[in-house]
Short mmCIF file of C-alpha atoms in Angstrom, two decimals:
data_model
loop_
_atom_site.label_atom_id
_atom_site.label_comp_id
_atom_site.label_asym_id
_atom_site.label_seq_id
_atom_site.Cartn_x
_atom_site.Cartn_y
_atom_site.Cartn_z
CA ASP A 1 -17.47 -147.48 -212.14
CA CYS A 2 -15.74 -149.17 -208.91
CA ASN A 3 -18.99 -150.13 -207.77
CA SER A 4 -19.85 -152.06 -210.71
CA ASN A 5 -16.57 -154.10 -210.51
CA ARG A 6 -16.76 -155.19 -207.23
CA ASN A 7 -15.48 -158.78 -207.97
CA SER A 8 -12.91 -157.56 -209.98
CA ILE A 9 -11.07 -155.54 -207.61
CA ALA A 10 -11.78 -158.28 -205.22
CA SER A 11 -9.95 -160.68 -207.89
CA PHE A 12 -7.57 -158.03 -208.21
CA SER A 13 -5.96 -158.14 -204.86
CA SER A 14 -5.68 -161.95 -205.00
CA ILE A 15 -3.81 -162.23 -207.84
CA CYS A 16 -1.61 -159.34 -207.55
CA SER A 17 0.18 -161.01 -204.62
CA SER A 18 2.20 -163.33 -207.53
CA HIS A 19 3.08 -160.11 -209.51
CA CYS A 20 4.47 -158.28 -206.39
CA SER A 21 1.67 -155.38 -206.66
CA SER A 22 2.93 -152.44 -204.57
CA TYR A 23 -0.77 -152.30 -203.40
CA VAL A 24 -1.22 -156.02 -202.26
CA HIS A 25 0.55 -158.67 -200.70
CA SER A 26 -0.12 -161.91 -200.22
CA ASP A 27 0.76 -162.33 -196.51
CA ASP A 28 -2.47 -159.79 -195.70
CA LEU A 29 -4.62 -161.85 -197.64
CA ASP A 30 -6.39 -164.78 -195.65
CA SER A 31 -4.47 -167.97 -197.49
CA GLY A 32 -7.90 -170.29 -196.73
CA ASP A 33 -9.79 -168.37 -198.95
CA GLU A 34 -9.46 -168.93 -202.86
CA MET A 35 -10.73 -166.67 -205.30
CA PRO A 36 -12.62 -168.70 -208.21
CA SER A 37 -11.01 -168.31 -211.62
CA SER A 38 -13.89 -166.99 -213.29
CA VAL A 39 -13.43 -163.22 -211.57
CA TRP A 40 -9.39 -163.30 -211.78
CA LEU A 41 -8.66 -160.23 -214.18
CA SER A 42 -6.13 -160.52 -216.73
CA HIS A 43 -2.58 -158.30 -216.41
CA GLU A 44 -3.73 -155.71 -219.02
CA LYS A 45 -6.97 -154.96 -216.62
CA GLN A 46 -4.76 -155.31 -213.41
CA LYS A 47 -2.66 -152.29 -215.08
CA LYS A 48 -5.87 -150.27 -215.64
CA LEU A 49 -7.03 -150.73 -211.78
CA HIS A 50 -3.44 -149.66 -210.71
CA SER A 51 -3.83 -146.53 -213.45
CA PHE A 52 -7.17 -145.88 -212.14
CA LEU A 53 -5.67 -145.87 -208.60
CA GLU A 54 -2.52 -143.46 -209.50
CA HIS A 55 -4.74 -141.03 -211.16
CA LEU A 56 -7.16 -141.10 -208.50
CA PHE A 57 -4.58 -140.10 -206.16
CA SER A 58 -3.32 -137.54 -208.48
CA GLN A 59 -6.43 -135.61 -208.66
CA VAL A 60 -7.21 -135.42 -205.34
CA ASP A 61 -3.64 -134.43 -204.51
CA SER A 62 -4.34 -131.42 -206.98
CA ILE A 63 -7.61 -130.58 -204.99
CA THR A 64 -6.26 -130.92 -201.19
CA SER A 65 -3.79 -128.45 -202.72
CA MET A 66 -6.00 -125.90 -203.98
CA LEU A 67 -7.79 -126.30 -200.83
CA ARG A 68 -4.63 -125.40 -199.20
CA GLY A 69 -3.80 -122.63 -201.73
CA VAL A 70 -3.61 -118.70 -201.17
CA GLY A 71 -7.07 -118.08 -202.44
CA VAL A 72 -9.13 -120.46 -199.98
CA ALA A 73 -6.89 -118.84 -197.45
CA ARG A 74 -8.34 -115.01 -198.58
CA ALA A 75 -11.39 -116.27 -199.17
CA PHE A 76 -11.55 -117.62 -195.49
CA GLU A 77 -10.07 -114.45 -194.11
CA GLN A 78 -12.69 -111.98 -196.10
CA THR A 79 -15.86 -114.33 -194.93
CA LYS A 80 -14.77 -114.99 -191.44
CA CYS A 81 -17.59 -112.59 -189.79
CA PHE A 82 -20.16 -114.83 -191.05
CA THR A 83 -18.30 -117.99 -189.74
CA PRO A 84 -16.58 -116.72 -186.29
CA ALA A 85 -15.99 -120.22 -184.91
CA ARG A 86 -15.01 -122.16 -187.83
CA GLY A 87 -11.83 -120.66 -189.40
CA LEU A 88 -9.07 -121.80 -191.74
CA GLN A 89 -7.26 -123.49 -189.48
CA GLU A 90 -10.25 -125.20 -188.21
CA PHE A 91 -11.29 -125.81 -191.69
CA GLN A 92 -7.57 -127.45 -192.64
CA GLN A 93 -7.47 -129.22 -189.27
CA GLU A 94 -10.88 -131.23 -190.26
CA MET A 95 -9.80 -131.54 -193.51
CA GLU A 96 -6.49 -132.77 -193.64
CA PRO A 97 -6.61 -136.11 -191.57
CA ARG A 98 -9.73 -137.31 -193.96
CA VAL A 99 -8.45 -136.01 -197.78
CA ASN A 100 -5.08 -138.14 -197.22
CA CYS A 101 -6.00 -140.85 -199.18
CA ALA A 102 -3.22 -142.64 -200.85
CA LYS A 103 -1.83 -144.13 -197.69
CA LYS A 104 -5.49 -144.71 -196.39
CA LEU A 105 -6.32 -146.66 -199.28
CA ARG A 106 -3.25 -148.59 -200.15
CA LEU A 107 -3.99 -149.95 -196.94
CA HIS A 108 -6.98 -150.91 -196.75
CA ILE A 109 -6.55 -152.78 -200.30
CA LYS A 110 -4.20 -155.35 -198.22
CA GLN A 111 -6.43 -155.51 -195.31
CA ASP A 112 -10.28 -155.04 -196.83
CA PRO A 113 -10.07 -155.12 -200.67
CA TRP A 114 -13.73 -156.00 -200.99
CA ASN A 115 -15.03 -152.84 -199.53
CA LEU A 116 -12.41 -150.59 -201.87
CA PRO A 117 -15.39 -149.39 -203.79
CA ASN A 118 -16.79 -148.15 -200.43
CA SER A 119 -13.88 -146.45 -199.70
CA VAL A 120 -13.48 -144.49 -203.01
CA GLN A 121 -17.02 -143.32 -202.45
CA ALA A 122 -16.14 -141.85 -199.17
CA LEU A 123 -13.08 -140.09 -199.90
CA THR A 124 -15.06 -138.25 -203.25
CA GLN A 125 -17.97 -137.79 -200.75
CA THR A 126 -15.40 -136.17 -198.10
CA ILE A 127 -13.74 -133.87 -200.74
CA SER A 128 -17.07 -132.97 -202.27
CA LYS A 129 -17.88 -132.02 -199.05
CA TYR A 130 -14.74 -129.49 -198.54
CA VAL A 131 -14.68 -128.16 -202.00
CA GLU A 132 -18.98 -127.17 -201.35
CA GLU A 133 -17.26 -124.97 -198.23
CA VAL A 134 -14.74 -123.45 -200.33
CA LYS A 135 -17.46 -122.74 -203.22
CA THR A 136 -19.83 -121.02 -200.75
CA ARG A 137 -17.34 -118.76 -199.38
CA LEU A 138 -15.89 -117.71 -203.10
CA LEU A 139 -19.39 -116.92 -203.63
CA LEU A 140 -19.88 -115.20 -200.58
CA VAL A 141 -16.60 -112.85 -201.34
CA LEU A 142 -18.07 -112.27 -204.81
CA LEU A 143 -21.29 -110.57 -203.58
CA GLN A 144 -19.56 -108.49 -201.40
CA TYR A 145 -17.47 -106.74 -204.03
CA THR A 146 -20.61 -106.98 -206.97
CA ASP A 147 -22.61 -103.94 -207.40
CA SER A 148 -25.73 -105.18 -207.54
CA GLU A 149 -27.37 -102.33 -209.59
CA ILE A 150 -24.78 -102.59 -212.50
CA GLN A 151 -25.12 -106.23 -212.64
CA LEU A 152 -28.88 -106.18 -212.92
CA ARG A 153 -28.10 -103.16 -215.60
CA ARG A 154 -26.14 -105.95 -217.41
CA ASP A 155 -28.38 -108.49 -216.76
CA MET A 156 -31.39 -106.20 -218.61
CA VAL A 157 -29.17 -105.47 -221.68
CA PHE A 158 -28.27 -108.64 -222.34
CA CYS A 159 -31.69 -110.25 -222.07
CA GLN A 160 -32.70 -107.21 -224.53
CA SER A 161 -29.92 -108.78 -226.78
CA LEU A 162 -30.92 -112.19 -226.51
CA VAL A 163 -34.27 -111.95 -226.99
CA ALA A 164 -33.16 -110.29 -230.63
CA ALA A 165 -30.98 -112.60 -231.47
CA VAL A 166 -33.43 -115.64 -230.59
CA CYS A 167 -36.18 -114.25 -232.40
CA ALA A 168 -34.32 -113.30 -235.37
CA PHE A 169 -32.58 -116.78 -236.12
CA SER A 170 -36.19 -118.16 -235.25
CA GLU A 171 -37.26 -116.44 -238.04
CA HIS A 172 -34.42 -116.85 -240.86
CA LEU A 173 -34.00 -120.34 -239.59
CA LEU A 174 -37.85 -121.05 -240.20
CA ALA A 175 -37.76 -119.52 -243.60
CA VAL A 176 -34.56 -121.25 -244.54
CA LEU A 177 -36.57 -125.03 -243.73
CA ASN A 178 -39.35 -123.46 -245.51
CA GLN A 179 -37.39 -123.57 -248.52
CA PHE A 180 -37.19 -127.08 -248.46
CA HIS A 181 -40.95 -127.48 -249.26
CA SER A 182 -41.43 -124.52 -251.13
CA VAL A 183 -42.03 -126.95 -254.18
CA GLY A 184 -45.28 -125.34 -256.54
CA VAL A 185 -44.98 -122.23 -254.30
CA GLU A 186 -44.09 -118.65 -255.12
CA LEU A 187 -40.63 -117.96 -254.32
CA ASP A 188 -38.68 -115.03 -253.57
CA GLN A 189 -37.08 -113.47 -256.84
CA ASP A 190 -33.42 -113.98 -255.74
CA PHE A 191 -34.31 -117.90 -256.11
CA PRO A 192 -37.19 -118.55 -258.65
CA ASP A 193 -35.71 -122.20 -259.20
CA PRO A 194 -37.16 -124.36 -256.31
CA GLN A 195 -33.87 -126.54 -256.31
CA GLU A 196 -31.54 -123.31 -256.25
CA ALA A 197 -33.56 -122.21 -252.87
CA GLN A 198 -33.41 -125.63 -251.46
CA GLU A 199 -29.26 -125.51 -252.18
CA THR A 200 -28.37 -122.22 -250.65
CA SER A 201 -30.87 -123.19 -247.93
CA ARG A 202 -28.93 -126.83 -247.42
CA ARG A 203 -25.18 -124.28 -247.32
CA TRP A 204 -26.51 -121.87 -245.34
CA LEU A 205 -27.45 -124.85 -242.40
CA GLY A 206 -23.94 -126.21 -243.37
CA GLN A 207 -22.27 -123.06 -242.97
CA ILE A 208 -23.73 -122.25 -239.22
CA ALA A 209 -23.37 -126.04 -238.13
CA SER A 210 -19.29 -125.89 -238.95
CA ALA A 211 -18.32 -122.11 -238.23
CA GLY A 212 -21.10 -120.69 -236.12
CA LEU A 213 -23.54 -117.82 -236.60
CA LEU A 214 -22.54 -114.03 -237.55
CA PHE A 215 -24.86 -111.60 -235.98
CA HIS A 216 -24.89 -108.02 -237.13
CA PHE A 217 -26.49 -105.48 -235.05
CA GLN A 218 -26.41 -101.53 -236.69
CA SER A 219 -26.43 -98.53 -234.10
CA LEU A 220 -27.17 -95.16 -235.14
CA LEU A 221 -26.45 -93.46 -231.62
CA SER A 222 -24.65 -90.27 -230.96
CA PRO A 223 -21.78 -90.92 -228.58
CA ASN A 224 -21.53 -87.19 -227.96
CA LEU A 225 -24.55 -87.23 -226.17
CA THR A 226 -24.76 -88.78 -222.51
CA ASP A 227 -27.53 -91.16 -222.78
CA GLU A 228 -26.75 -92.38 -226.22
CA GLN A 229 -23.03 -93.03 -225.21
CA ALA A 230 -24.49 -95.20 -222.23
CA MET A 231 -26.82 -96.75 -224.55
CA LEU A 232 -23.99 -97.40 -226.82
CA GLU A 233 -21.48 -98.68 -224.17
CA ASP A 234 -24.01 -100.91 -222.79
CA THR A 235 -24.90 -102.40 -226.15
CA GLN A 236 -20.96 -103.46 -226.30
CA VAL A 237 -21.50 -105.33 -222.98
CA ALA A 238 -24.07 -106.74 -223.72
CA LEU A 239 -23.01 -108.14 -227.08
CA ILE A 240 -19.77 -109.61 -224.98
CA ASP A 241 -22.32 -111.60 -222.93
CA LEU A 242 -23.79 -112.82 -225.89
CA GLU A 243 -20.63 -114.57 -227.09
CA LYS A 244 -21.10 -116.87 -224.36
CA VAL A 245 -24.62 -118.24 -225.80
CA THR A 246 -24.73 -121.41 -227.75
CA PHE A 247 -27.83 -122.84 -229.90
CA TYR A 248 -28.72 -126.28 -229.68
CA PHE A 249 -31.80 -128.22 -231.74
CA GLN A 250 -34.05 -131.05 -230.22
CA GLN A 251 -37.22 -132.66 -231.98
CA PHE A 252 -40.40 -132.55 -230.37
CA GLU A 253 -43.55 -134.62 -231.26
CA GLY A 254 -46.62 -134.23 -231.05
CA GLU A 255 -48.35 -130.76 -230.79
CA PRO A 256 -46.54 -127.91 -230.85
CA MET A 257 -44.79 -126.36 -227.45
CA VAL A 258 -46.52 -122.89 -228.52
CA ALA A 259 -49.68 -123.05 -230.39
CA ASN A 260 -49.65 -122.21 -234.25
CA MET A 261 -45.59 -122.13 -234.16
CA PRO A 262 -43.47 -125.15 -235.53
CA ILE A 263 -40.62 -123.75 -233.43
CA SER A 264 -40.11 -123.35 -229.65
CA TYR A 265 -36.97 -122.87 -227.18
CA GLN A 266 -36.11 -123.15 -223.72
CA VAL A 267 -33.49 -121.66 -222.02
CA GLU A 268 -30.74 -122.75 -219.39
CA GLY A 269 -27.32 -122.40 -217.69
CA THR A 270 -25.26 -119.75 -216.46
CA ARG A 271 -24.09 -115.92 -217.54
CA GLN A 272 -20.72 -117.84 -218.09
CA ALA A 273 -22.48 -120.45 -220.48
CA LEU A 274 -26.03 -119.88 -221.53
CA LYS A 275 -27.67 -122.42 -224.08
CA VAL A 276 -30.68 -122.04 -225.77
CA CYS A 277 -32.55 -125.08 -227.21
CA PHE A 278 -34.95 -124.74 -229.97
CA TYR A 279 -37.58 -127.10 -230.48
CA LEU A 280 -38.35 -128.16 -233.86
CA GLU A 281 -41.02 -130.52 -236.05
CA SER A 282 -39.89 -133.71 -237.08
CA TYR A 283 -40.21 -132.62 -240.87
CA TYR A 284 -38.19 -129.62 -239.98
CA PHE A 285 -35.84 -131.01 -237.70
CA ALA A 286 -34.85 -133.87 -240.56
CA HIS A 287 -33.54 -131.06 -242.67
CA LEU A 288 -30.95 -130.07 -239.88
CA PRO A 289 -26.93 -130.86 -240.29
CA PHE A 290 -26.12 -134.18 -239.08
CA ARG A 291 -23.88 -132.55 -236.76
CA LEU A 292 -27.03 -130.13 -235.20
CA LYS A 293 -29.18 -133.13 -235.32
CA ASN A 294 -26.55 -135.22 -233.19
CA GLY A 295 -26.29 -132.66 -230.05
CA GLY A 296 -23.72 -130.47 -231.78
CA GLY A 297 -24.53 -126.41 -231.13
CA VAL A 298 -23.91 -123.33 -233.02
CA LYS A 299 -21.45 -120.40 -231.40
CA ILE A 300 -22.63 -117.00 -231.86
CA TYR A 301 -20.63 -114.28 -233.28
CA PRO A 302 -21.90 -110.88 -232.82
CA VAL A 303 -20.71 -107.92 -234.29
CA LEU A 304 -21.86 -104.21 -233.91
CA PHE A 305 -21.39 -101.21 -236.33
CA THR A 306 -22.13 -97.95 -235.51
CA GLN A 307 -22.58 -94.84 -237.31
CA ALA A 308 -24.03 -91.35 -235.73
CA LEU A 309 -26.63 -89.21 -237.19
CA GLU A 310 -25.47 -86.31 -235.22
CA SER A 311 -22.14 -84.64 -236.18
CA MET A 312 -19.23 -85.82 -233.63
CA GLU A 313 -16.57 -82.53 -234.76
CA GLY A 314 -15.29 -81.17 -231.77
CA TYR A 315 -16.57 -83.67 -228.96
CA TYR A 316 -14.13 -86.13 -226.91
CA TYR A 317 -15.35 -89.71 -225.49
CA ARG A 318 -13.01 -89.66 -222.72
CA ASP A 319 -8.91 -89.75 -222.17
CA ASN A 320 -8.59 -87.23 -224.80
CA VAL A 321 -10.45 -89.72 -227.50
CA SER A 322 -12.80 -88.05 -229.39
CA VAL A 323 -15.91 -89.74 -230.48
CA GLU A 324 -15.02 -89.89 -234.06
CA GLU A 325 -12.27 -92.07 -232.85
CA TYR A 326 -14.26 -94.18 -230.61
CA GLN A 327 -17.13 -94.76 -233.07
CA ALA A 328 -13.95 -96.38 -235.12
CA GLN A 329 -12.65 -98.04 -233.17
CA ILE A 330 -15.96 -100.05 -232.28
CA ASN A 331 -16.29 -100.53 -236.33
CA ALA A 332 -12.80 -101.60 -236.72
CA ALA A 333 -12.93 -104.35 -233.50
CA SER A 334 -15.93 -105.91 -235.41
CA LEU A 335 -14.31 -105.81 -238.30
CA ASP A 336 -11.67 -108.01 -237.41
CA LYS A 337 -14.28 -110.26 -235.96
CA VAL A 338 -15.66 -110.31 -239.42
CA LYS A 339 -12.81 -111.16 -241.20
CA GLN A 340 -12.19 -114.06 -238.58
CA TYR A 341 -15.63 -115.34 -239.36
CA SER A 342 -14.73 -115.36 -243.00
CA LYS A 343 -11.51 -117.22 -242.49
CA ARG A 344 -13.19 -120.17 -240.70
CA LEU A 345 -15.54 -120.14 -243.76
CA GLY A 346 -12.20 -120.57 -246.01
CA SER A 347 -11.80 -118.34 -249.01
CA PRO A 348 -13.35 -118.43 -251.76
CA SER A 349 -14.82 -121.41 -251.10
CA PHE A 350 -16.43 -123.01 -248.22
CA SER A 351 -16.26 -127.04 -247.25
CA THR A 352 -19.92 -127.36 -247.32
CA GLY A 353 -20.04 -125.89 -250.82
CA LEU A 354 -20.75 -122.64 -250.06
CA THR A 355 -18.99 -120.17 -252.69
CA ILE A 356 -18.34 -116.51 -252.00
CA ASN A 357 -19.45 -114.92 -255.46
CA ALA A 358 -17.52 -111.67 -257.29
CA GLN A 359 -19.97 -109.24 -255.69
CA GLN A 360 -19.40 -110.49 -252.52
CA GLN A 361 -15.29 -110.51 -252.15
CA GLN A 362 -15.64 -107.11 -253.83
CA HIS A 363 -18.17 -105.88 -250.98
CA LEU A 364 -15.59 -107.75 -248.25
CA LYS A 365 -12.75 -105.37 -250.21
CA VAL A 366 -14.76 -102.23 -249.49
CA ILE A 367 -15.07 -102.82 -245.94
CA GLY A 368 -11.87 -103.59 -245.28
#
C-alpha cells in the first residue's frame, strides 16, 4: 500500500509541519523544496496515515513480544542440537536492533520521507525472516514428539472418510441439480410433480448454504472385539478431522475435467483446514444459491451412530466403563450434534422456506 502512495506520504511529511506532527517537523526539511499543492493530503488522510503507522508499530510490538516469549525460548532449547552455533542469545542479539522500528521510522520520516515505503517494506521483510526461523524450529519440535506411525494411521482413516463424504455428496448434489432439468422425465414416487421436486431441491441447497451439511455415518462394529473396537475409535477420530473440511464450488467451461462427468473436484489446504472445491458445468452451477456461487463454503457436520451386532453384556471398554455405555456415549454425542444442527435450521421452519412436517418432528422426538 505504501508503494502506491509515495507522493501522498511525501506530501504528508511536508504539510504536517503546520500541524505540529509528532512525526515530522519543518526544521528537518529542506526549506527550498516546496511540494506542489496537487499532491498534498487532506487533514483526514493525514490522520489515516498517522493511524496506519501507529497500527504498524503496535503489530510489530506484538510480534516481537511473541518472539521474545517463553515458547520461542523453549523451541530454541529443544532444537539447539540442530544449530549449535546459533542459540536463543544469538537470535535475540541479531533481532533486537533490526526490529526496533518505532524510533527509527519516526526519525526516518523526518530525515528522508520519500523513502518511507522502502523502510516499511524492509521492516516487514526483516520480521518475516525471524518469524520463519521460529516457525521452522517449532516444526522441528513437533516432529520430534510426533509418532509417525499413529499420524500415518490417522491420515489413512481420514482419507477414507473424506472420500466417502465427497462421493456421497457428489451423487446427492447431482441428483438435486438434475431435478431442475427433469421436466417431462419420469420422477421418483416421492416427487411426482416436477415443480415440487424443484422446490424441494432449491430448499435443500439453501439449507446447506446457510446451515452446513449434516453427514450421517452408521456403524455395526462391536466394541467388545479388539479389532472392531480399534476400527470404531479410528472412525471417531476421522470424523473429528472431517469437521475441518469445507466444500466450495466453481464453474468450469468447456470439456469436463473428468470424461463424462459433469462434476469434479480438487483438494487443497492442510489437515487443520482442508478445502474441497467442486467444479460444476455452467447449467448446474447456475442453480446454486447466490452465496455458494459467490465463493461461500459449506461446512461439514459429521455424526456417527453405532449399534453392535454382537451381544455386549458383561464386557468392559476401559476404566470400568462397559462397552454398552461406551456405545451409548458415542450415540449421545452424535445426537447432541443433530440437535444443534436442527437449531441452526430453526424449528419448525427454516429461513429458506424449508418446513419440517409432523412426521419428521415426531421422528426427532423419538430420537431424543
